[in-house]
Structure formats: structure tokens, C-alpha cells
Coordinates of C-alpha atoms and ligand atoms in Angstrom, one line a residue:
M1 CA 24.1 12.3 27.3
N2 CA 23.0 16.1 26.2
D3 CA 23.0 18.5 28.9
K4 CA 20.4 21.3 27.3
V5 CA 17.7 20.4 29.5
H6 CA 17.9 21.0 33.3
L7 CA 18.5 17.6 34.3
D8 CA 18.2 17.8 38.0
H9 CA 17.4 14.6 40.2
T10 CA 13.7 14.9 39.8
H11 CA 13.9 15.6 36.1
V12 CA 16.3 12.4 35.5
R13 CA 14.2 10.2 37.9
N14 CA 10.7 11.4 35.8
L15 CA 12.5 10.4 32.7
L16 CA 13.8 6.8 33.9
T17 CA 10.1 6.4 35.5
A18 CA 8.4 7.1 32.3
M19 CA 10.3 5.2 30.1
L20 CA 10.5 1.8 32.9
R21 CA 6.6 2.3 33.3
I22 CA 6.3 1.7 29.7
R23 CA 8.5 -1.0 29.5
R24 CA 7.0 -3.0 32.4
F25 CA 3.3 -2.6 31.4
E26 CA 3.9 -3.9 28.3
E27 CA 6.1 -7.0 29.5
K28 CA 2.6 -7.4 31.4
C29 CA 0.9 -7.1 28.4
F30 CA 2.7 -9.4 26.4
E31 CA 2.0 -12.1 29.1
L32 CA -1.5 -11.4 29.4
Y33 CA -1.7 -11.8 25.7
T34 CA -0.3 -15.2 25.6
I35 CA -3.0 -16.5 28.1
E36 CA -5.8 -14.6 26.1
K37 CA -6.7 -11.8 28.7
I38 CA -5.9 -9.3 25.9
R39 CA -6.9 -10.0 22.2
G40 CA -6.9 -8.9 19.0
F41 CA -4.0 -7.3 17.7
M42 CA -1.1 -5.9 19.7
H43 CA 1.7 -3.8 18.9
L44 CA 4.7 -3.3 21.6
Y45 CA 6.8 -0.3 21.6
D46 CA 10.0 -2.4 23.3
G47 CA 12.9 -0.3 22.3
E48 CA 11.0 2.7 21.6
E49 CA 10.6 4.0 25.2
A50 CA 12.8 7.2 25.0
V51 CA 10.3 8.9 21.9
S52 CA 7.5 9.1 24.1
A53 CA 9.4 9.8 27.5
G54 CA 11.3 12.7 25.7
V55 CA 8.8 14.3 23.4
F56 CA 6.4 14.4 26.5
A57 CA 8.8 15.6 29.0
A58 CA 8.5 19.1 26.6
L59 CA 4.6 18.7 26.1
Q60 CA 2.0 20.8 28.2
P61 CA -1.7 19.7 29.1
R62 CA -3.2 22.1 26.3
D63 CA -1.2 20.1 23.7
A64 CA -3.1 17.5 21.7
I65 CA -2.0 13.9 20.8
V66 CA -2.7 12.0 17.8
A67 CA -0.6 8.3 17.8
T68 CA -0.5 5.1 16.0
Y69 CA -1.8 1.4 17.1
R70 CA 1.8 1.3 18.7
E71 CA 0.5 3.9 21.4
H72 CA 0.7 2.4 24.6
G73 CA 3.8 4.5 25.2
Q74 CA 2.1 7.8 24.3
A75 CA -0.8 7.0 26.5
L76 CA 1.1 6.5 29.6
A77 CA 3.6 9.4 29.2
R78 CA 0.3 11.5 28.4
G79 CA -1.0 10.4 31.9
I80 CA -3.9 8.2 31.0
G81 CA -4.2 6.1 34.2
M82 CA -2.6 2.6 33.9
N83 CA -5.9 1.1 35.4
M84 CA -7.9 2.7 32.7
L85 CA -5.3 1.7 30.0
M86 CA -5.2 -1.8 31.2
A87 CA -8.9 -2.0 31.5
E88 CA -9.0 -0.9 27.8
M89 CA -6.6 -3.8 26.8
Y90 CA -8.9 -6.1 28.5
G91 CA -11.7 -4.8 26.6
K92 CA -13.7 -3.9 29.9
L93 CA -16.3 -1.2 30.5
E94 CA -13.9 0.6 32.7
G95 CA -11.4 1.1 30.0
C96 CA -11.0 4.7 28.7
C97 CA -13.0 3.7 25.6
R98 CA -15.3 1.4 27.8
G99 CA -13.3 -1.2 26.3
R100 CA -14.3 -0.7 22.6
G101 CA -11.0 0.5 21.4
G102 CA -8.5 -1.9 22.8
S103 CA -4.9 -1.8 22.1
M104 CA -4.9 0.1 18.9
H105 CA -7.5 2.7 19.8
V106 CA -6.6 4.3 22.8
F107 CA -8.6 7.5 22.9
D108 CA -9.3 10.0 26.0
R109 CA -10.7 13.4 25.3
A110 CA -10.0 14.8 28.6
A111 CA -6.2 14.1 27.9
R112 CA -6.7 15.5 24.8
F113 CA -5.4 12.1 23.6
Y114 CA -7.2 11.7 19.9
G115 CA -6.1 8.1 19.2
G116 CA -4.7 5.1 18.4
N117 CA -5.3 4.8 14.5
A118 CA -4.9 1.4 13.0
I119 CA -4.7 3.2 9.5
V120 CA -0.7 4.0 8.7
G121 CA -0.9 7.3 8.0
G122 CA -4.2 7.9 9.3
G123 CA -3.4 9.9 12.2
L124 CA -1.6 13.1 10.2
P125 CA -4.6 14.6 8.7
L126 CA -6.4 14.4 12.1
A127 CA -3.5 16.3 13.5
V128 CA -3.6 19.1 10.8
G129 CA -7.4 19.5 11.8
I130 CA -6.8 19.8 15.2
A131 CA -3.9 22.3 15.0
M132 CA -6.5 24.1 12.6
A133 CA -8.8 24.3 15.1
D134 CA -6.6 25.1 17.9
K135 CA -4.8 28.0 16.0
Q136 CA -8.3 29.6 16.4
L137 CA -9.5 28.5 19.7
D138 CA -6.4 28.1 21.8
P139 CA -3.4 30.1 20.1
G140 CA -0.1 28.5 21.3
A141 CA -1.2 25.1 21.5
V142 CA 1.0 22.5 19.6
T143 CA -0.4 19.3 18.1
A144 CA 2.1 16.0 18.2
C145 CA 1.6 13.6 15.8
F146 CA 3.3 10.5 16.1
F147 CA 3.7 8.1 12.9
G148 CA 6.1 5.3 11.9
E149 CA 8.4 5.8 9.0
G150 CA 6.4 3.6 7.1
A151 CA 3.5 6.3 6.9
V152 CA 5.9 8.3 5.2
D153 CA 5.1 6.3 1.6
E154 CA 1.4 7.4 2.2
G155 CA -0.1 10.0 0.5
S156 CA -1.7 11.6 3.6
F157 CA 1.8 12.3 5.0
H158 CA 2.7 14.8 2.0
E159 CA -0.9 16.2 2.1
S160 CA -0.5 16.8 6.0
M161 CA 3.2 18.3 5.4
N162 CA 1.9 20.6 2.7
L163 CA -1.5 21.8 4.2
A164 CA 0.4 22.4 7.7
S165 CA 3.1 24.3 5.8
L166 CA 0.5 26.2 3.5
W167 CA -1.7 27.1 6.5
Q168 CA 1.2 27.5 8.9
L169 CA -0.4 25.0 11.5
P170 CA 1.1 24.3 14.9
V171 CA 2.1 20.5 14.3
L172 CA 5.1 18.8 15.7
F173 CA 5.2 15.7 13.2
V174 CA 7.0 13.0 15.2
C175 CA 8.5 10.3 13.0
E176 CA 9.3 6.9 15.2
N177 CA 11.9 5.6 12.4
N178 CA 12.1 2.1 13.7
R179 CA 13.7 1.0 10.5
Y180 CA 10.8 -1.5 9.7
S181 CA 7.6 -1.1 8.3
M182 CA 6.2 -4.6 9.2
G183 CA 8.9 -6.7 7.3
M184 CA 10.0 -3.9 5.0
A185 CA 13.2 -2.5 5.8
L186 CA 13.7 1.5 5.3
E187 CA 16.3 1.3 2.7
R188 CA 14.3 -1.1 0.6
A189 CA 11.2 1.0 1.0
E190 CA 12.6 4.7 0.5
A191 CA 14.6 6.3 -2.5
E192 CA 15.6 8.8 0.3
P193 CA 15.9 7.1 3.8
D194 CA 16.7 10.5 5.4
I195 CA 13.2 11.2 6.3
A196 CA 14.2 14.5 8.3
R197 CA 15.2 15.9 4.9
K198 CA 11.9 15.4 3.2
A199 CA 10.4 18.3 5.3
A200 CA 12.3 20.6 3.1
S201 CA 10.2 20.1 -0.1
Y202 CA 7.5 21.7 2.1
R203 CA 9.5 24.3 3.6
I204 CA 9.2 22.7 7.1
G205 CA 12.0 22.7 9.4
S206 CA 13.1 19.6 10.6
E207 CA 15.6 17.5 12.7
A208 CA 17.0 14.0 13.2
V209 CA 17.7 12.6 16.7
D210 CA 18.8 9.8 18.4
G211 CA 15.8 8.1 19.5
M212 CA 17.5 5.7 22.0
D213 CA 18.8 8.7 24.0
V214 CA 15.7 9.9 26.2
V215 CA 17.7 13.3 26.8
A216 CA 18.5 14.1 23.5
V217 CA 14.9 13.6 22.5
E218 CA 14.1 15.8 24.8
V219 CA 16.3 18.2 24.2
A220 CA 15.2 18.4 20.4
A221 CA 11.3 18.4 21.4
Q222 CA 11.8 21.0 23.7
R223 CA 13.7 23.2 20.6
A224 CA 10.8 22.2 18.6
I225 CA 8.2 22.7 20.4
A226 CA 9.2 26.2 21.5
G227 CA 9.7 27.0 18.0
I228 CA 6.0 26.1 16.9
R229 CA 4.6 27.8 19.9
N230 CA 6.8 31.0 18.8
T231 CA 6.0 30.9 14.9
G232 CA 2.9 29.0 14.7
K233 CA 4.7 26.8 12.0
P234 CA 5.0 23.2 12.0
Y235 CA 8.3 21.1 12.5
L236 CA 9.2 17.5 11.7
L237 CA 11.2 15.6 14.3
E238 CA 12.6 12.3 13.3
C239 CA 13.4 10.1 16.1
R240 CA 15.7 7.1 14.9
T241 CA 15.1 4.4 17.1
Y242 CA 14.3 0.6 16.9
R243 CA 11.8 -2.3 17.9
Y244 CA 13.3 -5.2 19.4
R245 CA 9.9 -7.3 19.1
A246 CA 7.9 -8.6 16.3
H247 CA 6.0 -6.1 14.7
S248 CA 2.7 -7.4 16.2
M249 CA 2.8 -10.0 19.0
F250 CA 4.1 -13.0 16.3
D251 CA 6.1 -12.8 13.1
A252 CA 8.8 -15.0 11.9
Q253 CA 11.4 -11.9 11.6
L254 CA 13.0 -13.2 8.4
Y255 CA 13.7 -9.7 7.5
R256 CA 16.4 -9.2 10.0
G257 CA 19.3 -10.9 11.7
K258 CA 19.4 -11.6 15.7
Q259 CA 22.6 -9.9 16.0
E260 CA 21.2 -6.7 14.6
I261 CA 18.5 -6.9 17.1
E262 CA 21.1 -7.5 19.9
A263 CA 23.3 -4.7 18.6
W264 CA 20.5 -2.5 19.2
R265 CA 19.6 -3.6 22.7
K266 CA 23.4 -2.4 23.7
R267 CA 22.2 0.8 23.1
D268 CA 18.8 0.5 24.9
P269 CA 17.4 3.8 26.1
I270 CA 17.0 2.5 29.7
L271 CA 20.2 1.1 29.7
Q272 CA 21.8 4.0 28.6
L273 CA 20.2 6.5 31.2
Q274 CA 20.5 4.2 34.0
T275 CA 24.2 3.7 33.3
W276 CA 24.9 7.3 32.8
L277 CA 23.0 8.2 36.1
Q278 CA 24.8 5.7 38.1
Q279 CA 28.1 6.5 36.7
T280 CA 27.7 10.2 37.4
G281 CA 26.3 9.2 40.8
M282 CA 23.3 10.9 40.4
M283 CA 21.3 7.6 41.1
H284 CA 22.1 4.6 43.0
E285 CA 21.3 1.3 42.5
E286 CA 18.7 1.1 45.7
E287 CA 16.9 4.1 44.1
I288 CA 16.5 2.2 40.8
A289 CA 15.3 -0.7 42.8
R290 CA 12.7 1.2 44.6
I291 CA 11.3 2.8 41.4
E292 CA 11.0 -0.5 39.8
A293 CA 9.3 -2.0 43.0
E294 CA 6.8 1.1 42.6
I295 CA 6.0 0.6 39.1
A296 CA 5.6 -3.3 40.0
A297 CA 2.8 -2.4 42.2
E298 CA 1.3 -0.2 39.9
V299 CA 1.1 -2.9 37.0
A300 CA -0.2 -5.5 39.6
A301 CA -2.7 -3.0 40.9
A302 CA -3.9 -2.1 37.0
V303 CA -4.1 -6.3 36.2
A304 CA -6.4 -6.4 39.3
F305 CA -8.2 -3.4 38.4
A306 CA -8.8 -4.8 34.9
E307 CA -9.6 -8.1 36.1
A308 CA -12.4 -6.9 38.4
G309 CA -13.8 -4.8 35.4
T310 CA -17.4 -5.4 34.0
W311 CA -17.8 -6.3 30.4
E312 CA -20.1 -3.7 28.7
P313 CA -23.8 -5.2 28.6
V314 CA -24.8 -6.4 25.1
E315 CA -28.0 -4.5 25.2
E316 CA -25.7 -1.3 24.8
L317 CA -23.9 -2.6 21.8
E318 CA -25.3 0.0 19.6
R319 CA -24.8 2.7 21.6
F320 CA -22.7 5.5 20.1
T321 CA -23.4 4.0 16.7
L322 CA -25.6 5.5 14.0
M323 CA -28.1 2.6 14.5
D324 CA -28.7 4.1 18.1
R325 CA -30.0 7.4 16.2
V326 CA -32.4 5.3 13.8
P327 CA -36.0 5.5 15.2
Q328 CA -37.0 2.0 15.9
Ligands
TPP401 C1 -3.3 2.3 5.0 C2 -2.9 1.3 5.6 N1 -1.9 0.3 4.7 C3 -1.3 -0.9 5.1 C4 -1.7 -1.3 6.5 C5 -1.1 -2.3 7.0 N2 0.4 -2.3 7.8 C6 -0.2 -2.2 9.5 S1 0.9 -1.7 10.4 C7 2.2 -1.5 9.0 C8 3.3 -1.2 8.9 C9 3.5 0.4 9.4 O1 4.9 0.7 9.6 P1 5.3 2.0 10.6 O2 4.5 3.3 9.8 O3 6.8 2.1 10.0 O4 5.1 1.7 11.9 P2 6.0 0.7 12.8 O5 4.7 -0.4 13.0 O6 6.9 0.1 12.7 O7 5.4 1.5 14.0 C10 1.2 -2.0 7.8 C11 1.8 -1.7 6.2 C12 -2.4 -0.2 7.6 N3 -3.0 -0.5 8.6 N4 -2.9 0.7 6.8

């Protein structure tokens, strides 16, 4: 564990709570999906929680967020309410996108959370545009753009890095390198698997960090964001992490062995932090149990909220579409 952020009791409690909220929320989503309460595609973040918890600890409300379809963690860490998020998962009107976005397209303008994006690499140009606007409207604000290592194969990654550097735009590019792009292992796809190094060709500063260590992620993110605010220049933070579950809800996972997953589970970010907190006496088992109980109640309330929610009336289907503007 790194000690360059101020690890007082409140701070570590917040980090642990942030990770546990994501994990427990998604465990419930998994259950709800199997009984078809949640439908469509759903991609879980199980194993990657330290990335969101660490990066968001370093962001401010004025900063903007762009994420991928694997974005429940970012949404919760950003403070999008669990009730509203669960209602969105259900497709209910009370969701943050009136149930029109679902798991993959969580969006909340008030939180400056600009998606949720199903297109691999699709968020990067959006982040560059938002940062360009912020540079004029709110100098010092940062846009944090999350994407998987699979997006690095896309032209949009290279175009976005290039423009962000040329135009000196305040983007924190956060690569969530979980080693697999669906069934494609990083080493089989990339001639240069060291993703952080790619930034150099755009004259962008970069760093790779252990994405299973929430404190290490936060320390790196604090440093990177402070640098962006001071210089206005972009930065690439590669977080080396792992997803334990299938790419989407189900896949045969023929691309990896069980032993590999088990080895990564031993480095689980929640387990690591809890063990460290207990060993150092910063937190006792009873307190962790209390946090778990609070989160269990929050998840149960979110499910009840979503269950009690309403469906958007069919008559409103064309609202917010171009059809809405066509004279009838
Ligand atoms: C432009 C585009 N190409 C292909 C796909 C199909 N696809 C969906 S997810 C995915 C893998 C992306 O992997 P990565 O970026 O590493 O993110 P992860 O799912 O591991 O979080 C692919 C190829 C897509 N959605 N968009």
C-alpha cells in the first residue's frame, strides 16, 4: 500500500465503501439478470472496482466523466444515486435516462456523467470535445475518460490522443486494462502491450499503475489530475486490472484458465484493502460488517425502488427523437 495520500480513517472508510457499493450492487444485478428483471446486455466490473474508487477520489464535481458500457462502477463512484441507477437497469421511468439507456448507456447531465457508450473507443472523441468546451468555459476542469485496452486498437484512440495533445486539452485518459477485449488477450492483439508507452508518440505524459491497489490508483490519479489542472495538458493513466466474470453476462471463457482467474482473485482490491486495514488496526471486523450491512440495506432499497417504478407510456415513445419534431 502506498502512503502518499492522507490515509485517515474517514478516507480509507470511503475508499472501502466505494468499492463495496459497486461490488454488492453488481452482485444483485447479476441475480436480477438471471430472473430477467434486468434485460439486454450487461457488463460487470467485478475485480476492477479499485480503478473507479481510486480515480473518483481525486476528481471534483466540476470535472466531467465519459465511460464505456462497463460503467456501473463509475456511475456509483460519481454519486449517481443507487435508486436511480437500479431503476435505469430495470428500464423504468425513474431511471437517470428514463429507462431508455439501460445498463450500457447510463447518463446524468447534473453529475456531468456523459455516458455510458456501447461503441468501443466511442467515448474518447466525446471527452476531447467536452474538454475543449471546458477549457473555455471552466478552465481547470478535467474530463476523465475511461476506456478498455481494446479501445487502443481503434483509430479514435489515436485521433483523440493526437488532438488532445495538439490542442492542449485537459483530459485524463484512463485505460482500464483488464487484459481481455472480449476473448482477445492483450498480448495477441497488441504489438506493444505496454499501453502507457503509447502516449509518448503523442507527447503525452503517462504512467501505468497497479489497478488492484486502490490507494496506488488514487495516488497516481491525484498526481495526474493536479498536473492536468496546472498545465492544461492531457495525461494517460493505465490501470492494470482484471475482470473475473465473463465479458458480458455469459461467455464460455475458453480464452483463459480458471487458475488465472483464481490467481487474480488473490490480489482482489477489496480483499487487499480490508486485510491491510485489519493488519494495521485501522479498521476492525465489526466496522466492516457495519459497512456491509449499510450497503445491503441500500441495495435492497434500490431494488424496491426499481420494482415500484413505472414504465414510460407507449405514447411517449417518440419523445426526444427527431420524430418528435416532425409536424404531424
Ligand atoms: C467499434 C466497436 N467494435 C466492436 C465492438 C464489439 N465489442 C464490444 S465490447 C468489445 C471488447 C472491448 O474490450 P475493451 O475495450 O478491452 O473493454 P472491456 O470490455 O474489457 O472492458 C468489443 C470488441 C463494439 N462494441 N464497438
